[in-house]
Amino acid sequence: MQLRRGDVLDGAMAILDEYGLGDLTMRKLATSLGVQPGALYWHFPNKQTLLGAMADRILDGVAAPPTAPTWDGALSELAHRFRAALLAHRDGAELVAATYASRLTTARVREAFVAAGLRARLSRAHAELAGYALLHYVLGHTVDEQSRLQLAELGALTRRPVSPDVSTETAAGSDDDLLDGDPAVRFDFGLTLFVDGIRTRLHTGGATSPGPNVTPVQSN
Amino acid sequence: MQLRRGDVLDGAMAILDEYGLGDLTMRKLATSLGVQPGALYWHFPNKQTLLGAMADRILDGVAAPPTAPTWDGALSELAHRFRAALLAHRDGAELVAATYASRLTTARVREAFVAAGLRARLSRAHAELAGYALLHYVLGHTVDEQSRLQLAELGALTRRPVSPDVSTETAAGSDDDLLDGDPAVRFDFGLTLFVDGIRTRLHTGGATSPGPNVTPVQSN
DNA sequence: ACCTGAACACCGTTCAAGT
DNA sequence: ACCTGAACACCGTTCAAGT
């Protein structure tokens, strides 16, 4: 039974889900597949490429056409789908963020955002920029959400070993409870700011910096 | 002449600026300081802590009170200061993002955002969430901006070895020119979406989530 | 075509022992 | 108090040679 490229990918995803990105090494992956480390390099030229393929798999389907009838609904649907895909695998957000520079992966997701922006009758240029901004927001939020989640799980097991590498505690302490609140609420709030910002852009006709392409239209 | 904690930090920043985060190893740092690798562990318990200290240094001063007279001016000033600080060092954004989970670093910056939100007369809860969202946006944007910049520099030297780890080219290709446009413009656009979103929030009085909060209002 | 064996050139971290 | 010497337990990647 020969090793196929897909088997390597499956094995890598399994290690990711069970042990996390930090424990995903080529050597451990090889061992789990019952093969020598060098064998992997016949299927993938290097680790970075393998990680890219994993990111692609994680984001598979995220960019499918949204079903929501309104542009803002579509935008929200895509953003939620994106976040859910990242959260569906251990360190999923971190992996996608790390592999993001060599995208192709995220390009399709951004294009889906752009399409929704065009539906709102944003100019192509503005839709591009909005998609870009939205992508960054969702990714940034979710990386943070997931890392807090995993810190919390770790803390729940070992009783307050929080921030083991920091001597002085965060000076804040007062309002942390809010950040410990439902991450979905935090996510939605930021999303709403974006959507409302886009709506404003439509009504004012783009009064601000990025050029004078106007055409005001209501949001339908 | 004994090694001080500050000397280690200085040496680390020097390596970062000259060779990048990937080449910043404890062993190289030790060599550059004329010392054995083990010596570093008297000053810093581990590499992660050292990276955290570097992030703190990079962000030093970013959270200082903004001088702008209006809340939106203050928000914009802080965001620009944040971005500038990240761009001031090679891989600065990546470092801060990587070290972000064990923050304290970014906590102060977020608090500055929150203060500006309060000046806008957002509720404390909303100001917190807005600060949080803004932080993620700026960080996400700047990590991307900086990584593209460095890819471009690399490409300029070696004639089109772009995306060396990817076989099929990105399907897009059509509108890439926009993303190659002035990053400052892209940054400002996303920022404007946020600020306009906050303004909307003020005028509607906080009817949350993507509900039916329409009330078209012109922007100040 | 696909994999093994074995090496190369590294890592971060620890810790007895020195001064 | 601060550092050396030397090791431990790893990495990703390469490549002749096997089948």
Short mmCIF file of C-alpha atoms in Angstrom, two decimals, chain A residues 22-181:
data_model
loop_
_atom_site.label_atom_id
_atom_site.label_comp_id
_atom_site.label_asym_id
_atom_site.label_seq_id
_atom_site.Cartn_x
_atom_site.Cartn_y
_atom_site.Cartn_z
CA GLY A 22 3.65 22.95 17.56
CA ASP A 23 3.81 19.18 17.54
CA LEU A 24 3.33 18.84 13.82
CA THR A 25 6.85 17.96 12.69
CA MET A 26 7.87 16.17 9.55
CA ARG A 27 9.47 13.47 11.65
CA LYS A 28 6.41 12.85 13.80
CA LEU A 29 4.25 12.86 10.72
CA ALA A 30 6.53 10.31 9.07
CA THR A 31 6.42 8.09 12.14
CA SER A 32 2.64 8.25 12.30
CA LEU A 33 2.53 7.17 8.66
CA GLY A 34 5.02 4.35 9.26
CA VAL A 35 7.57 5.82 6.92
CA GLN A 36 10.97 7.50 6.98
CA PRO A 37 11.06 11.34 7.14
CA GLY A 38 12.66 11.57 3.72
CA ALA A 39 9.69 9.83 2.13
CA LEU A 40 7.51 12.88 2.74
CA TYR A 41 9.68 14.94 0.47
CA TRP A 42 8.67 12.93 -2.50
CA HIS A 43 5.06 14.09 -1.99
CA PHE A 44 5.69 17.65 -0.81
CA PRO A 45 8.77 19.69 -1.66
CA ASN A 46 8.90 21.12 1.86
CA LYS A 47 6.97 21.67 5.05
CA GLN A 48 5.71 25.10 4.04
CA THR A 49 3.94 23.62 1.04
CA LEU A 50 2.33 20.97 3.20
CA LEU A 51 1.08 23.66 5.59
CA GLY A 52 -0.31 25.56 2.63
CA ALA A 53 -2.22 22.50 1.48
CA MET A 54 -3.60 22.09 4.99
CA ALA A 55 -4.76 25.70 5.01
CA ASP A 56 -6.48 25.14 1.68
CA ARG A 57 -8.29 22.17 3.07
CA ILE A 58 -9.37 24.07 6.17
CA LEU A 59 -10.81 26.85 4.04
CA ASP A 60 -12.42 24.56 1.52
CA GLY A 61 -15.96 25.66 0.81
CA VAL A 62 -15.77 28.90 2.74
CA ALA A 63 -15.89 30.98 -0.42
CA ALA A 64 -19.02 29.28 -1.77
CA PRO A 65 -21.78 31.71 -2.79
CA PRO A 66 -23.68 32.93 0.27
CA THR A 67 -27.41 32.27 0.43
CA ALA A 68 -28.41 35.48 2.21
CA PRO A 69 -30.62 37.75 0.10
CA THR A 70 -29.04 41.07 1.17
CA TRP A 71 -25.47 42.24 0.71
CA ASP A 72 -24.96 42.78 4.42
CA GLY A 73 -26.40 39.37 5.15
CA ALA A 74 -24.05 37.86 2.60
CA LEU A 75 -21.08 39.62 4.12
CA SER A 76 -22.01 38.43 7.57
CA GLU A 77 -22.61 34.90 6.34
CA LEU A 78 -19.19 34.74 4.73
CA ALA A 79 -17.46 36.15 7.78
CA HIS A 80 -19.15 33.67 10.07
CA ARG A 81 -18.35 30.80 7.75
CA PHE A 82 -14.74 31.88 7.64
CA ARG A 83 -14.49 32.08 11.42
CA ALA A 84 -16.21 28.72 11.87
CA ALA A 85 -13.81 27.04 9.45
CA LEU A 86 -10.81 28.41 11.34
CA LEU A 87 -12.22 27.28 14.67
CA ALA A 88 -13.04 23.81 13.40
CA HIS A 89 -9.44 22.65 13.73
CA ARG A 90 -6.99 23.04 16.54
CA ASP A 91 -4.69 26.00 15.75
CA GLY A 92 -6.65 26.45 12.53
CA ALA A 93 -6.53 30.23 12.67
CA GLU A 94 -2.83 30.27 13.48
CA LEU A 95 -2.07 27.91 10.62
CA VAL A 96 -4.01 29.96 8.09
CA ALA A 97 -2.45 33.17 9.37
CA ALA A 98 1.04 31.68 9.18
CA THR A 99 0.52 30.36 5.69
CA TYR A 100 -1.32 33.47 4.62
CA ALA A 101 1.54 35.24 2.86
CA SER A 102 1.81 32.46 0.32
CA ARG A 103 -1.88 32.60 -0.28
CA LEU A 104 -4.20 31.30 -3.01
CA THR A 105 -5.89 29.93 -0.01
CA THR A 106 -7.28 33.17 1.22
CA ALA A 107 -7.53 34.72 -2.20
CA ARG A 108 -10.79 32.93 -2.89
CA VAL A 109 -12.23 33.98 0.45
CA ARG A 110 -11.31 37.57 -0.18
CA GLU A 111 -12.92 37.37 -3.60
CA ALA A 112 -16.13 36.17 -2.02
CA PHE A 113 -16.06 39.19 0.29
CA VAL A 114 -15.45 41.38 -2.71
CA ALA A 115 -18.41 39.90 -4.56
CA ALA A 116 -20.64 40.72 -1.60
CA GLY A 117 -19.26 44.26 -1.59
CA LEU A 118 -20.09 44.62 -5.26
CA ARG A 119 -23.62 43.51 -4.53
CA ALA A 120 -23.82 46.41 -2.12
CA ARG A 121 -22.93 48.52 -5.15
CA LEU A 122 -19.58 49.54 -3.83
CA SER A 123 -17.16 50.41 -6.61
CA ARG A 124 -14.80 47.58 -7.51
CA ALA A 125 -11.92 49.42 -5.88
CA HIS A 126 -13.81 49.96 -2.66
CA ALA A 127 -15.12 46.41 -2.65
CA GLU A 128 -11.56 45.12 -2.98
CA LEU A 129 -10.40 47.25 -0.11
CA ALA A 130 -13.34 46.32 2.06
CA GLY A 131 -12.79 42.61 1.39
CA TYR A 132 -9.21 43.01 2.28
CA ALA A 133 -9.99 44.80 5.54
CA LEU A 134 -12.65 42.29 6.47
CA LEU A 135 -10.32 39.38 5.86
CA HIS A 136 -7.78 40.89 8.20
CA TYR A 137 -10.32 41.57 10.86
CA VAL A 138 -11.75 38.04 10.87
CA LEU A 139 -8.35 36.42 10.82
CA GLY A 140 -6.96 38.66 13.56
CA HIS A 141 -9.99 38.17 15.73
CA THR A 142 -10.05 34.43 15.35
CA VAL A 143 -6.35 33.88 15.95
CA ASP A 144 -6.81 35.74 19.20
CA GLU A 145 -10.03 33.96 20.12
CA GLN A 146 -8.51 30.55 19.53
CA SER A 147 -5.32 31.27 21.43
CA ARG A 148 -7.29 32.51 24.43
CA LEU A 149 -9.45 29.45 24.25
CA GLN A 150 -6.45 27.18 24.36
CA LEU A 151 -4.82 29.14 27.14
CA ALA A 152 -8.05 28.78 29.08
CA GLU A 153 -8.15 25.05 28.53
CA LEU A 154 -4.60 24.78 29.70
CA GLY A 155 -5.36 26.94 32.72
CA ALA A 156 -8.40 24.88 33.59
CA LEU A 157 -6.20 21.82 33.86
CA THR A 158 -3.29 23.28 35.77
CA ARG A 159 -4.81 25.91 38.05
CA ARG A 160 -3.59 29.40 37.21
CA PRO A 161 -0.26 28.95 35.51
CA VAL A 162 -1.42 31.80 33.30
CA SER A 163 1.20 33.77 31.38
CA PRO A 164 4.11 31.66 32.62
CA ASP A 165 6.67 33.81 30.87
CA VAL A 166 5.67 37.14 32.31
CA SER A 167 6.69 38.47 35.69
CA THR A 168 4.45 41.49 36.21
CA GLU A 169 0.75 41.00 35.76
CA THR A 170 -1.15 43.03 33.20
CA ALA A 171 -1.92 46.40 34.69
CA ALA A 172 -5.49 46.22 33.46
CA GLY A 173 -7.29 43.58 35.47
CA SER A 174 -10.36 45.75 35.74
CA ASP A 175 -12.21 45.12 32.52
CA ASP A 176 -10.88 41.75 31.51
CA ASP A 177 -14.25 40.19 32.13
CA LEU A 178 -15.50 41.76 28.96
CA LEU A 179 -12.84 40.08 26.90
CA ASP A 180 -13.71 36.83 28.57
CA GLY A 181 -17.30 37.27 27.41
#
